[in-house]
Short mmCIF file of C-alpha atoms and ligand atoms in Angstrom, two decimals:
data_model
loop_
_atom_site.label_atom_id
_atom_site.label_comp_id
_atom_site.label_asym_id
_atom_site.label_seq_id
_atom_site.Cartn_x
_atom_site.Cartn_y
_atom_site.Cartn_z
CA MET Y 563 -0.29 16.84 21.61
CA SER Y 564 -1.30 15.17 24.64
CA LEU Y 565 1.30 12.62 25.45
CA PRO Y 566 4.86 12.51 27.08
CA GLU Y 567 7.21 12.84 24.10
CA HIS Y 568 10.00 12.11 26.07
CA ASP Y 569 9.81 9.34 28.16
CA THR Y 570 11.47 5.95 26.83
CA ILE Y 571 9.61 4.00 25.08
CA VAL Y 572 10.22 0.19 24.03
CA ALA Y 573 8.36 -2.34 22.00
CA VAL Y 574 9.36 -5.60 19.79
CA SER Y 575 9.93 -4.36 16.53
CA THR Y 576 10.02 -7.60 14.30
CA PRO Y 577 6.44 -9.72 13.89
CA PRO Y 578 5.61 -11.75 16.80
CA GLY Y 579 5.19 -15.08 16.77
CA GLN Y 580 8.72 -17.50 16.46
CA GLY Y 581 11.35 -15.08 14.37
CA GLY Y 582 15.06 -15.99 13.81
CA ILE Y 583 15.36 -12.98 15.52
CA GLY Y 584 13.51 -10.89 17.41
CA ILE Y 585 14.85 -7.23 17.93
CA ILE Y 586 13.79 -4.95 21.08
CA ARG Y 587 14.33 -1.44 20.41
CA LEU Y 588 14.26 1.41 23.32
CA SER Y 589 14.57 5.24 22.51
CA GLY Y 590 14.25 7.76 24.69
CA SER Y 591 16.48 9.58 26.74
CA ARG Y 592 17.22 7.15 29.07
CA SER Y 593 17.52 4.21 26.41
CA PHE Y 594 21.01 3.74 27.20
CA GLU Y 595 20.95 3.58 30.67
CA LEU Y 596 17.93 0.89 30.87
CA ALA Y 597 19.84 -1.25 28.27
CA ARG Y 598 23.46 -1.31 30.44
CA ARG Y 599 21.50 -2.41 33.35
CA VAL Y 600 20.63 -5.05 31.73
CA PHE Y 601 22.68 -5.69 29.36
CA VAL Y 602 26.62 -8.04 30.13
CA ARG Y 603 29.35 -7.83 27.22
CA GLY Y 604 30.70 -11.48 26.57
CA GLY Y 605 33.74 -13.03 24.78
CA LYS Y 606 34.68 -16.53 23.56
CA LYS Y 607 37.69 -15.52 26.35
CA THR Y 608 35.62 -13.30 28.74
CA LYS Y 609 33.28 -14.35 31.48
CA PRO Y 610 29.80 -12.58 31.64
CA SER Y 611 30.84 -9.53 33.90
CA ARG Y 612 27.69 -7.63 34.91
CA GLY Y 613 26.93 -4.25 33.64
CA LEU Y 614 29.37 -1.94 31.60
CA GLN Y 615 31.80 -0.44 34.19
CA LYS Y 616 32.94 2.67 31.35
CA ASP Y 617 31.70 4.80 29.05
CA GLU Y 618 34.67 3.56 26.87
CA ASP Y 619 33.33 0.22 26.52
CA LEU Y 620 30.51 1.47 24.52
CA GLN Y 621 30.63 3.06 20.97
CA PRO Y 622 27.93 3.93 19.08
CA ARG Y 623 26.11 2.20 16.59
CA ARG Y 624 28.67 -1.18 17.15
CA LEU Y 625 27.17 -4.08 17.44
CA TYR Y 626 27.90 -5.71 21.05
CA TYR Y 627 28.12 -8.83 21.73
CA GLY Y 628 26.67 -10.48 24.86
CA TYR Y 629 24.00 -11.49 27.20
CA ILE Y 630 21.11 -9.78 28.75
CA VAL Y 631 20.33 -10.79 32.19
CA ASP Y 632 17.73 -10.16 34.61
CA LEU Y 633 17.09 -8.36 38.44
CA GLU Y 634 18.86 -11.40 39.76
CA GLY Y 635 21.71 -11.89 37.01
CA LYS Y 636 20.21 -14.61 35.59
CA GLU Y 637 20.49 -14.69 31.88
CA ILE Y 638 17.77 -14.89 29.62
CA ASP Y 639 19.31 -14.55 26.65
CA GLU Y 640 21.97 -14.62 23.91
CA VAL Y 641 22.22 -10.74 22.16
CA LEU Y 642 24.22 -8.31 20.01
CA VAL Y 643 22.99 -4.78 21.00
CA SER Y 644 23.54 -1.24 19.27
CA PHE Y 645 23.56 1.97 21.07
CA MET Y 646 22.50 4.72 18.26
CA PRO Y 647 23.05 8.39 20.36
CA ALA Y 648 20.90 10.89 19.19
CA PRO Y 649 20.15 12.90 16.32
CA HIS Y 650 21.18 10.71 13.63
CA THR Y 651 18.51 8.06 14.38
CA TYR Y 652 15.16 6.74 13.37
CA THR Y 653 13.60 8.49 15.97
CA ARG Y 654 16.10 11.72 16.74
CA GLU Y 655 16.46 10.31 20.26
CA ASP Y 656 18.55 8.05 21.44
CA VAL Y 657 17.96 4.29 20.14
CA VAL Y 658 19.18 0.71 21.42
CA GLU Y 659 18.48 -1.92 19.68
CA ILE Y 660 18.53 -5.55 21.07
CA ASN Y 661 18.79 -8.82 18.42
CA ALA Y 662 17.32 -11.48 20.66
CA HIS Y 663 17.77 -14.99 19.52
CA GLY Y 664 13.85 -14.52 18.84
CA GLY Y 665 10.67 -17.07 20.20
CA PRO Y 666 8.16 -15.32 21.88
CA VAL Y 667 9.67 -16.25 25.36
CA PRO Y 668 12.68 -14.94 25.83
CA LEU Y 669 11.55 -11.41 24.08
CA ALA Y 670 8.57 -11.24 26.21
CA LYS Y 671 10.85 -11.37 29.40
CA ILE Y 672 13.33 -8.38 27.76
CA LEU Y 673 10.15 -6.67 27.06
CA LYS Y 674 9.10 -7.16 30.74
CA LEU Y 675 12.37 -6.18 32.26
CA LEU Y 676 12.63 -3.35 30.64
CA LEU Y 677 9.38 -1.95 31.72
CA GLN Y 678 9.99 -2.88 35.04
CA LEU Y 679 12.97 -0.80 34.97
CA GLY Y 680 11.01 1.77 34.12
CA ALA Y 681 10.59 2.37 30.36
CA ARG Y 682 6.96 2.46 28.92
CA LEU Y 683 5.47 0.10 26.94
CA ALA Y 684 5.29 1.56 22.49
CA GLU Y 685 2.17 2.55 21.98
CA ALA Y 686 1.35 1.33 18.08
CA GLY Y 687 3.35 4.25 15.77
CA GLU Y 688 4.76 5.72 18.27
CA PHE Y 689 9.13 4.93 17.55
CA THR Y 690 7.78 6.60 14.26
CA LYS Y 691 5.40 9.27 15.45
CA ARG Y 692 8.17 10.42 17.12
CA ALA Y 693 10.28 10.65 14.54
CA PHE Y 694 7.09 12.61 12.79
CA ILE Y 695 6.93 15.13 15.70
CA HIS Y 696 11.20 15.63 15.64
CA GLY Y 697 10.45 16.72 12.23
CA ARG Y 698 12.59 13.88 10.64
CA ILE Y 699 10.06 12.43 8.22
CA ASP Y 700 6.65 13.98 7.00
CA LEU Y 701 3.69 12.67 7.28
CA VAL Y 702 3.68 11.69 3.91
CA GLN Y 703 6.44 9.18 4.47
CA ALA Y 704 5.18 8.28 7.71
CA GLU Y 705 2.39 7.29 5.80
CA SER Y 706 4.75 5.58 3.87
CA VAL Y 707 6.23 3.11 6.46
CA LEU Y 708 2.28 2.16 7.63
CA SER Y 709 2.25 1.12 3.57
CA LEU Y 710 5.59 -0.37 3.79
CA VAL Y 711 4.78 -2.70 6.90
CA ASN Y 712 1.75 -3.71 4.91
CA ALA Y 713 3.39 -4.20 1.66
CA ARG Y 714 1.51 -7.48 0.35
CA SER Y 715 4.01 -7.45 -2.99
CA GLU Y 716 7.82 -6.50 -4.18
CA ARG Y 717 6.41 -3.89 -5.92
CA GLY Y 718 4.38 -2.93 -3.18
CA LEU Y 719 7.41 -2.37 -1.38
CA TYR Y 720 8.88 -0.21 -4.01
CA SER Y 721 6.57 2.45 -3.80
CA SER Y 722 6.36 2.44 -0.52
CA LEU Y 723 9.93 3.00 -0.85
CA GLN Y 724 9.73 6.08 -2.96
CA GLY Y 725 6.82 7.51 -0.47
CA LEU Y 726 9.94 7.01 1.95
CA LYS Y 727 12.20 8.81 0.44
CA GLY Y 728 10.23 11.64 0.18
CA SER Y 729 9.65 11.70 -3.86
CA LEU Y 730 5.91 11.52 -3.21
CA SER Y 731 7.04 14.52 -0.35
CA ARG Y 732 8.49 16.76 -2.70
CA GLU Y 733 6.16 16.58 -5.76
CA MET Y 734 3.91 17.70 -3.15
CA GLU Y 735 6.22 20.34 -1.83
CA LYS Y 736 7.15 21.60 -5.52
CA MET Y 737 3.29 21.76 -6.02
CA ALA Y 738 2.52 23.93 -3.24
CA GLY Y 739 5.23 26.26 -3.98
CA GLU Y 740 3.27 27.03 -7.17
CA ILE Y 741 -0.05 27.98 -4.92
CA PHE Y 742 1.99 30.34 -2.98
CA ARG Y 743 3.73 32.11 -5.85
CA LEU Y 744 0.12 31.56 -8.01
CA ARG Y 745 -2.15 33.52 -5.03
CA ALA Y 746 0.83 35.83 -4.68
CA LEU Y 747 0.55 37.01 -7.99
CA ILE Y 748 -3.36 36.79 -8.10
CA GLU Y 749 -3.09 39.07 -4.98
CA ALA Y 750 -1.08 41.17 -6.68
CA GLN Y 751 -3.61 42.22 -9.30
CA ALA Y 752 -6.36 41.25 -6.68
CA ASP Y 753 -6.69 45.25 -6.07
CA PHE Y 754 -7.07 45.88 -9.37
CA PRO Y 755 -10.96 46.26 -10.62
CA LEU Y 756 -11.62 42.80 -12.87
CA GLU Y 757 -11.34 45.07 -16.00
CA ASP Y 758 -7.75 46.66 -15.13
CA VAL Y 759 -6.39 43.30 -15.64
CA ALA Y 760 -4.35 42.79 -18.45
CA GLY Y 761 -5.64 39.43 -20.48
CA GLU Y 762 -2.35 37.74 -20.44
CA ASP Y 763 -2.00 37.98 -17.14
CA TYR Y 764 -5.40 36.49 -16.46
CA GLN Y 765 -4.54 33.78 -19.27
CA GLU Y 766 -1.22 33.61 -17.48
CA ILE Y 767 -3.07 32.53 -14.37
CA TRP Y 768 -5.20 30.03 -16.07
CA LYS Y 769 -2.37 28.37 -17.87
CA ARG Y 770 -0.63 27.56 -14.66
CA VAL Y 771 -3.56 26.42 -12.27
CA GLU Y 772 -4.31 24.09 -15.17
CA LYS Y 773 -0.61 22.88 -14.71
CA ILE Y 774 -0.81 22.46 -11.64
CA LYS Y 775 -4.46 20.26 -11.64
CA ASP Y 776 -2.71 18.50 -14.01
CA GLN Y 777 0.11 17.59 -11.50
CA ALA Y 778 -2.57 16.30 -9.02
CA VAL Y 779 -4.24 14.40 -11.58
CA LEU Y 780 -1.60 12.58 -12.07
CA LEU Y 781 -0.15 12.46 -8.75
CA GLN Y 782 -4.06 10.85 -8.23
CA ARG Y 783 -3.92 8.11 -11.56
CA ARG Y 784 -0.11 7.19 -10.18
CA SER Y 785 -1.97 6.29 -6.92
CA ALA Y 786 -4.84 3.83 -8.54
CA GLN Y 787 -1.59 1.92 -9.36
CA GLY Y 788 -0.24 2.10 -6.27
CA ARG Y 789 -3.50 0.60 -4.49
CA ILE Y 790 -3.48 -1.87 -7.16
CA LEU Y 791 0.58 -3.15 -6.23
CA GLN Y 792 -0.35 -3.03 -2.49
CA GLU Y 793 -4.50 -4.96 -2.22
CA GLY Y 794 -3.84 -6.70 -5.54
CA LEU Y 795 -5.31 -6.43 -8.85
CA LYS Y 796 -8.80 -7.74 -8.17
CA THR Y 797 -8.80 -10.45 -10.53
CA VAL Y 798 -13.16 -11.88 -11.19
CA ILE Y 799 -13.03 -15.50 -13.07
CA ALA Y 800 -16.18 -15.11 -14.61
CA GLY Y 801 -18.25 -17.62 -17.45
CA LYS Y 802 -20.96 -20.03 -17.51
CA PRO Y 803 -20.95 -23.14 -15.41
CA ASN Y 804 -18.65 -26.02 -15.70
CA VAL Y 805 -16.03 -24.03 -17.86
CA GLY Y 806 -13.75 -24.85 -15.65
CA LYS Y 807 -12.94 -21.75 -13.41
CA SER Y 808 -12.61 -23.71 -10.07
CA SER Y 809 -9.48 -25.59 -12.13
CA LEU Y 810 -8.09 -22.62 -13.08
CA TYR Y 811 -8.41 -20.71 -9.58
CA ASN Y 812 -6.56 -23.48 -7.89
CA TYR Y 813 -3.97 -23.47 -10.63
CA LEU Y 814 -3.48 -20.46 -9.94
CA LEU Y 815 -3.38 -20.68 -5.79
CA ASN Y 816 -1.43 -23.58 -6.38
CA GLU Y 817 -3.09 -25.78 -4.12
CA ASP Y 818 -6.62 -27.75 -3.99
CA ARG Y 819 -9.20 -24.75 -1.97
CA ALA Y 820 -12.08 -24.54 -4.73
CA ILE Y 821 -14.53 -27.40 -5.19
CA VAL Y 822 -14.18 -28.98 -9.23
CA THR Y 823 -16.99 -30.98 -9.53
CA PRO Y 824 -18.66 -32.08 -13.92
CA VAL Y 825 -21.94 -30.98 -12.09
CA PRO Y 826 -22.43 -27.36 -13.08
CA GLY Y 827 -23.26 -25.22 -10.45
CA THR Y 828 -20.86 -26.75 -7.73
CA THR Y 829 -19.74 -23.33 -7.04
CA ARG Y 830 -21.66 -21.24 -5.39
CA ASP Y 831 -19.99 -18.99 -3.06
CA LEU Y 832 -17.24 -16.42 -3.99
CA LEU Y 833 -14.11 -17.54 -2.98
CA THR Y 834 -11.03 -14.77 -2.65
CA ASP Y 835 -7.27 -15.54 -2.41
CA TYR Y 836 -4.34 -13.73 -2.35
CA VAL Y 837 -1.76 -14.87 -5.63
CA ASN Y 838 1.51 -13.39 -6.44
CA LEU Y 839 2.21 -13.99 -9.67
CA LYS Y 840 6.30 -13.25 -11.02
CA GLY Y 841 5.44 -9.97 -8.57
CA ILE Y 842 1.95 -8.53 -9.50
CA PRO Y 843 0.01 -9.59 -6.78
CA LEU Y 844 -3.62 -10.00 -7.24
CA CYS Y 845 -6.49 -10.55 -5.18
CA LEU Y 846 -8.39 -14.12 -7.20
CA MET Y 847 -11.58 -14.19 -7.38
CA ASP Y 848 -13.55 -17.44 -8.07
CA THR Y 849 -17.64 -17.46 -8.96
CA ALA Y 850 -20.06 -19.59 -9.35
CA GLY Y 851 -21.00 -19.93 -12.93
CA LEU Y 852 -23.57 -17.62 -13.79
CA ARG Y 853 -26.97 -18.95 -16.18
CA ALA Y 854 -30.07 -18.96 -15.99
CA GLY Y 855 -32.77 -20.44 -13.05
CA GLY Y 856 -30.58 -22.03 -10.36
CA ASP Y 857 -32.00 -22.43 -6.86
CA ALA Y 858 -32.06 -19.96 -4.14
CA VAL Y 859 -28.43 -20.46 -3.33
CA GLU Y 860 -26.95 -20.50 -6.22
CA LYS Y 861 -29.15 -17.15 -7.41
CA ILE Y 862 -27.43 -15.84 -4.05
CA GLY Y 863 -23.34 -17.45 -5.71
CA MET Y 864 -24.63 -15.29 -9.08
CA ASP Y 865 -25.57 -12.21 -7.69
CA TYR Y 866 -21.91 -11.90 -5.20
CA ALA Y 867 -20.68 -12.88 -9.14
CA ARG Y 868 -22.17 -10.18 -10.49
CA ARG Y 869 -21.03 -7.62 -8.10
CA ALA Y 870 -17.32 -9.06 -7.69
CA ILE Y 871 -17.57 -8.56 -11.84
CA ALA Y 872 -18.52 -5.19 -11.50
CA ASP Y 873 -15.65 -4.31 -8.54
CA ALA Y 874 -13.27 -5.89 -10.34
CA ASP Y 875 -10.02 -4.25 -12.15
CA LEU Y 876 -9.18 -6.75 -14.15
CA ILE Y 877 -12.01 -10.03 -15.62
CA LEU Y 878 -11.00 -13.19 -16.83
CA PHE Y 879 -13.99 -14.61 -18.52
CA MET Y 880 -13.90 -17.91 -19.44
CA LEU Y 881 -15.49 -20.37 -22.20
CA ASP Y 882 -15.06 -24.00 -23.30
CA LEU Y 883 -13.41 -24.19 -26.32
CA SER Y 884 -13.87 -27.98 -26.86
CA SER Y 885 -18.11 -26.76 -26.91
CA GLY Y 886 -17.52 -23.91 -28.69
CA ILE Y 887 -19.02 -20.56 -27.72
CA ASP Y 888 -22.90 -20.79 -27.35
CA ARG Y 889 -25.56 -18.04 -26.72
CA GLU Y 890 -25.18 -18.36 -23.15
CA ASP Y 891 -21.20 -17.43 -23.46
CA LEU Y 892 -22.72 -14.26 -25.31
CA TRP Y 893 -25.32 -13.47 -22.63
CA ILE Y 894 -22.62 -13.26 -19.93
CA TYR Y 895 -19.85 -11.27 -22.11
CA SER Y 896 -21.92 -8.74 -23.19
CA SER Y 897 -23.66 -8.33 -19.55
CA LEU Y 898 -19.82 -7.56 -18.57
CA PRO Y 899 -19.49 -3.73 -17.51
CA GLU Y 900 -18.01 -1.56 -19.83
CA VAL Y 901 -16.09 0.10 -17.69
CA SER Y 902 -12.44 2.41 -18.84
CA ARG Y 903 -10.64 1.11 -16.20
CA GLN Y 904 -11.29 -2.47 -16.42
CA LYS Y 905 -9.66 -5.17 -18.62
CA VAL Y 906 -11.28 -8.31 -20.28
CA LEU Y 907 -9.11 -10.77 -20.55
CA ILE Y 908 -11.21 -13.77 -23.20
CA LEU Y 909 -10.26 -17.48 -21.94
CA GLY Y 910 -10.94 -20.16 -24.18
CA ASN Y 911 -10.41 -23.23 -22.09
CA LYS Y 912 -9.85 -26.99 -22.10
CA LEU Y 913 -7.98 -27.00 -25.31
CA ASP Y 914 -7.17 -30.34 -24.54
CA LEU Y 915 -10.50 -32.06 -25.56
CA GLY Y 916 -10.50 -30.11 -29.09
CA ASP Y 917 -10.98 -26.63 -30.34
CA LYS Y 918 -14.59 -25.45 -32.03
CA VAL Y 919 -13.90 -22.17 -32.20
CA ALA Y 920 -12.61 -20.50 -35.01
CA PRO Y 921 -10.21 -17.44 -35.08
CA ALA Y 922 -12.80 -15.28 -37.62
CA GLU Y 923 -15.85 -16.34 -35.37
CA VAL Y 924 -13.67 -14.14 -32.38
CA LYS Y 925 -13.34 -11.28 -34.70
CA LYS Y 926 -16.39 -11.04 -35.19
CA LEU Y 927 -18.39 -11.94 -31.59
CA PHE Y 928 -15.33 -10.16 -29.16
CA PRO Y 929 -14.58 -7.45 -31.79
CA GLY Y 930 -11.04 -5.70 -30.26
CA ASN Y 931 -10.20 -8.68 -27.76
CA LYS Y 932 -8.40 -11.70 -28.30
CA LEU Y 933 -8.68 -15.01 -27.08
CA ILE Y 934 -6.23 -17.12 -25.20
CA LYS Y 935 -6.20 -20.54 -25.37
CA ILE Y 936 -6.28 -22.90 -22.61
CA SER Y 937 -5.88 -26.25 -20.88
CA VAL Y 938 -6.17 -25.88 -16.96
CA VAL Y 939 -5.66 -29.73 -17.03
CA THR Y 940 -2.64 -29.90 -19.39
CA GLY Y 941 -1.27 -26.33 -18.27
CA GLU Y 942 -0.73 -25.55 -21.92
CA GLY Y 943 -1.16 -21.80 -22.73
CA MET Y 944 -0.88 -21.14 -19.11
CA GLU Y 945 2.79 -19.68 -18.98
CA THR Y 946 0.90 -17.17 -22.15
CA LEU Y 947 -1.91 -15.82 -20.10
CA GLU Y 948 0.05 -15.26 -16.96
CA GLU Y 949 2.24 -13.43 -19.12
CA GLU Y 950 -0.76 -11.88 -20.38
CA ILE Y 951 -1.95 -10.70 -16.94
CA VAL Y 952 2.17 -8.60 -16.33
CA LYS Y 953 2.36 -6.87 -19.47
CA ILE Y 954 -1.08 -5.48 -19.11
CA VAL Y 955 -0.30 -4.41 -15.49
CA ASN Y 956 2.95 -3.05 -16.72
CA ALA Y 957 1.46 -1.48 -19.78
CA GLY Y 958 -0.46 0.28 -16.91
CA GLU Y 959 -3.96 -0.35 -18.43
CA VAL Y 960 -4.97 -2.06 -14.93
CA GLY Y 961 -1.96 0.01 -13.02
CA GLY Y 962 0.96 -0.81 -12.13
CA GLY Y 963 4.64 0.65 -13.78
CA GLU Y 964 7.47 1.98 -11.82
CA SER Y 965 5.77 5.36 -10.93
CA ALA Y 966 2.84 4.30 -8.87
CA LEU Y 967 2.81 5.30 -5.62
CA VAL Y 968 0.56 3.86 -2.55
CA LEU Y 969 -1.48 6.38 -0.65
CA SER Y 970 -3.44 5.83 2.24
CA ALA Y 971 -6.83 6.35 2.12
CA ARG Y 972 -6.59 10.25 4.35
CA GLN Y 973 -4.13 10.73 1.47
CA ALA Y 974 -6.17 9.74 -1.34
CA GLY Y 975 -9.41 11.79 -0.16
CA LEU Y 976 -7.47 14.91 0.55
CA LEU Y 977 -5.95 13.79 -2.96
CA GLU Y 978 -8.88 13.78 -4.56
CA GLU Y 979 -9.91 17.12 -2.84
CA ILE Y 980 -7.36 19.22 -3.71
CA VAL Y 981 -8.53 18.37 -7.58
CA GLY Y 982 -12.09 19.56 -6.43
CA SER Y 983 -10.62 22.66 -5.44
CA LEU Y 984 -8.24 23.72 -8.78
CA GLU Y 985 -10.83 22.74 -10.87
CA ASP Y 986 -13.42 24.81 -9.31
CA ALA Y 987 -11.06 27.65 -9.69
CA LEU Y 988 -10.66 26.70 -13.43
CA GLU Y 989 -14.49 27.25 -13.92
CA ALA Y 990 -14.33 30.75 -12.03
CA LEU Y 991 -11.58 31.65 -14.47
CA ALA Y 992 -13.47 30.59 -17.08
CA ALA Y 993 -16.39 31.82 -15.82
CA GLY Y 994 -14.23 35.48 -15.35
CA LEU Y 995 -14.69 35.45 -12.00
CA PRO Y 996 -13.02 38.36 -10.06
CA LEU Y 997 -9.87 37.20 -9.16
CA ASP Y 998 -10.05 36.77 -5.32
CA LEU Y 999 -13.13 34.40 -6.12
CA VAL Y 1000 -9.84 31.93 -7.67
CA ALA Y 1001 -7.66 33.02 -4.24
CA VAL Y 1002 -9.95 31.27 -2.21
CA ASP Y 1003 -10.09 27.82 -4.32
CA LEU Y 1004 -6.10 28.33 -4.78
CA GLU Y 1005 -6.46 28.59 -0.29
CA ASN Y 1006 -8.43 25.22 0.09
CA ALA Y 1007 -5.87 23.82 -2.51
CA TYR Y 1008 -3.33 24.84 -0.33
CA SER Y 1009 -4.17 24.75 2.84
CA LYS Y 1010 -5.28 21.21 1.68
CA LEU Y 1011 -1.78 19.88 0.51
CA GLN Y 1012 -0.25 21.23 3.41
CA ASN Y 1013 -2.44 19.11 5.50
CA LEU Y 1014 -1.28 16.03 3.47
CA LEU Y 1015 1.76 16.89 4.42
CA GLY Y 1016 1.12 16.89 8.04
CA LYS Y 1017 1.69 20.29 8.76
CA GLU Y 1018 -1.73 22.26 9.50
CA ILE Y 1019 -3.19 18.81 11.00
CA PRO Y 1020 -5.02 18.70 14.06
CA ALA Y 1021 -3.46 17.13 16.73
CA ASP Y 1022 -6.43 14.46 16.84
CA LEU Y 1023 -6.75 13.29 13.75
CA LEU Y 1024 -2.41 12.31 13.69
CA GLU Y 1025 -3.04 10.22 16.92
CA GLU Y 1026 -5.80 8.28 14.86
CA ILE Y 1027 -3.49 8.40 11.47
CA PHE Y 1028 -0.58 6.31 13.91
CA ARG Y 1029 -3.02 4.37 15.61
CA ASN Y 1030 -3.05 2.28 12.25
CA PHE Y 1031 0.31 1.16 13.18
CA CYS Y 1032 1.23 -1.90 14.28
CA ILE Y 1033 3.90 -1.32 17.68
CA GLY Y 1034 6.91 -1.47 17.34
CA LYS Y 1035 7.38 0.88 14.20
N1 LIG Z 2028 -10.25 -31.88 -19.85
C1 LIG Z 2028 -10.53 -31.10 -19.14
N2 LIG Z 2028 -11.57 -30.59 -18.27
C2 LIG Z 2028 -11.69 -30.00 -17.73
C3 LIG Z 2028 -10.63 -28.58 -18.04
N3 LIG Z 2028 -11.22 -27.83 -17.25
C4 LIG Z 2028 -11.56 -28.06 -16.01
N4 LIG Z 2028 -12.34 -29.70 -17.02
C5 LIG Z 2028 -13.35 -30.04 -16.14
O1 LIG Z 2028 -14.32 -29.53 -16.40
C6 LIG Z 2028 -14.71 -29.97 -15.44
C7 LIG Z 2028 -16.06 -28.83 -14.09
O2 LIG Z 2028 -14.40 -27.79 -14.06
P1 LIG Z 2028 -14.97 -26.07 -12.44
O3 LIG Z 2028 -13.41 -25.96 -12.25
O4 LIG Z 2028 -15.93 -26.64 -11.32
O5 LIG Z 2028 -15.98 -25.38 -13.96
P2 LIG Z 2028 -16.31 -24.36 -12.57
O6 LIG Z 2028 -17.97 -24.48 -12.31
O7 LIG Z 2028 -16.40 -23.49 -14.08
O8 LIG Z 2028 -16.04 -24.22 -12.30
C8 LIG Z 2028 -14.51 -30.91 -14.13
O9 LIG Z 2028 -14.80 -32.43 -14.79
C9 LIG Z 2028 -13.56 -30.27 -14.41
O10 LIG Z 2028 -11.97 -30.69 -13.85
C10 LIG Z 2028 -9.05 -28.48 -18.87
O11 LIG Z 2028 -8.52 -27.99 -19.11
N5 LIG Z 2028 -9.70 -29.62 -19.93
MG1 LIG Z 2029 -16.69 -23.80 -9.67
#
C-alpha cells in the first residue's frame, strides 16, 4: 500500500446535514494529543479550564462532557468526547470520538481545527480500510460495512450485519479449507498413473468437489435474495391502459406521484420509486399501459414497460374486474416472460364497480395462478395484496429470508467464477481426466476464495473497493 497508514486521520462520521448530533472521529497515534488540545472539560460547577492537565483526568472509554475551543480559546460547541486506546478499537489505533451538537457549522469548525493541528482528512472508507489492514476485519466484513451504510431496509441491514459478524467469512474459510485438503489428497494421488488411482478415491474426490460446489451455489442463491433486500424487489405494475395501474402506484407510495385520468394512455413514462412494504423494500415501477397502436411517445413508453417487465422480480399484472377479462388482457398475460426467478400476481381491480370475472374463468385462463381482487379506490383487498407480496418474499419465491446475503458486485462476480471452476473440476472428473488437471481447477477456485476474503488481493483493487465507502466510515 502506498499511502501512509500511520498518520492521524479525521472525518465527520455522521451523514451530512442537520443532525441531532454529529460525530467527529479521529484515528491514529496523535488522536489523543490532538483532542486534548481542543477539548476543555466542563461540569455544572467547574468553570471550563483549558486542556486536560493530568493523565488521570482521562480514562479510556468514558464519555467526558465539555467544550471544544478554538486556538484562541473560544468555545465552538458543547460536546461529549471519548478516548479509546489501541488496540481494542474499530481501526486498532487510538481513536477519539467527539459527539458534537451537530449542525454543519460547528462540525465544520471542529474538523477544520483538527486539520489545522495536523490531522489529515480521512479518505472515503479509510477507517474501515485501517481496520482491514490491521487485521481486525477481513474484506468480506469490510464490504459488509459498505452494504450496511447503503442498506435500504431493516432486513437488508440484518443481512449486512451477518456479513459484518463474519458468518459469511467463516463459511468461505470453511470452503477454502475443504478445497485445500482436497488438493492435498489429490497431490498424494497425482504421482501415480491414473489407472492406479483407486476407484473409491476417485469417487471420494468427486463427491467432495460436488459438495463444495453445492455450497457455493447456495451462497449464490442467498446473495440473490440479499440483492433484493438491499436494492429492493423490482416490482412492475403492468396491464392494459386504464385498469388502474397508476392509481395502485400512488396508493402504495402513499402520494400522488403518477397522473391518474380516465383517459387511456395517460402514463407514457416509466415511473420508479422506493416503498417500504412491511419491512420489504420495493423498487416499484408504474408503466405505460400495453395496447396495440398508440402514438410515437406512447410506443416508446410501452417499450420501456416491456423492458421493465423483462427485468422485474415481481410483476403485478392488473385487469379491470368491472369490465371483465378481454382479449387485450390475455394478449398481455401471454406476452409476460416465463422466467422462473420471476413471479406474477394477477390483480383484478375496480371491485367497487362490480365483478364480471367468475372463479372458473380464472382457473381456465390463468392455470396455477390466483386472482387477487382489489379496489384501489375503496382500499378493499389491499391488505391481502400486501400480505401476499410479503409471503412471496418470505417463502423465498423471489428472494428474501433470514439467511439472505448481501454481496458486493465484486464478491458476486468472484463467487460466480468459483462456481465455474468447481464445475470445470466436476467435468474433468466426469471425463475421467487425470487428477492433476482437476487440481488446476481446484487451485483456481481456491485462489478466488482467498481473493474474496481479501487475502491475495492486489493493492490497487483494494483502493478501488474502499473508495466506494463514504468519508467517515
Ligand atoms: N371505481 C374505481 N375506479 C378506479 C379504480 N382504480 C382506478 N380507477 C379509475 O380508473 C381510471 C384509470 O386509472 P389509472 O390509474 O390512470 O389507470 P392506468 O391507465 O392503468 O394507469 C381513473 O379514472 C381512476 O380514477 C378503482 O379501484 N375503482
Ligand atoms: Mg397510468
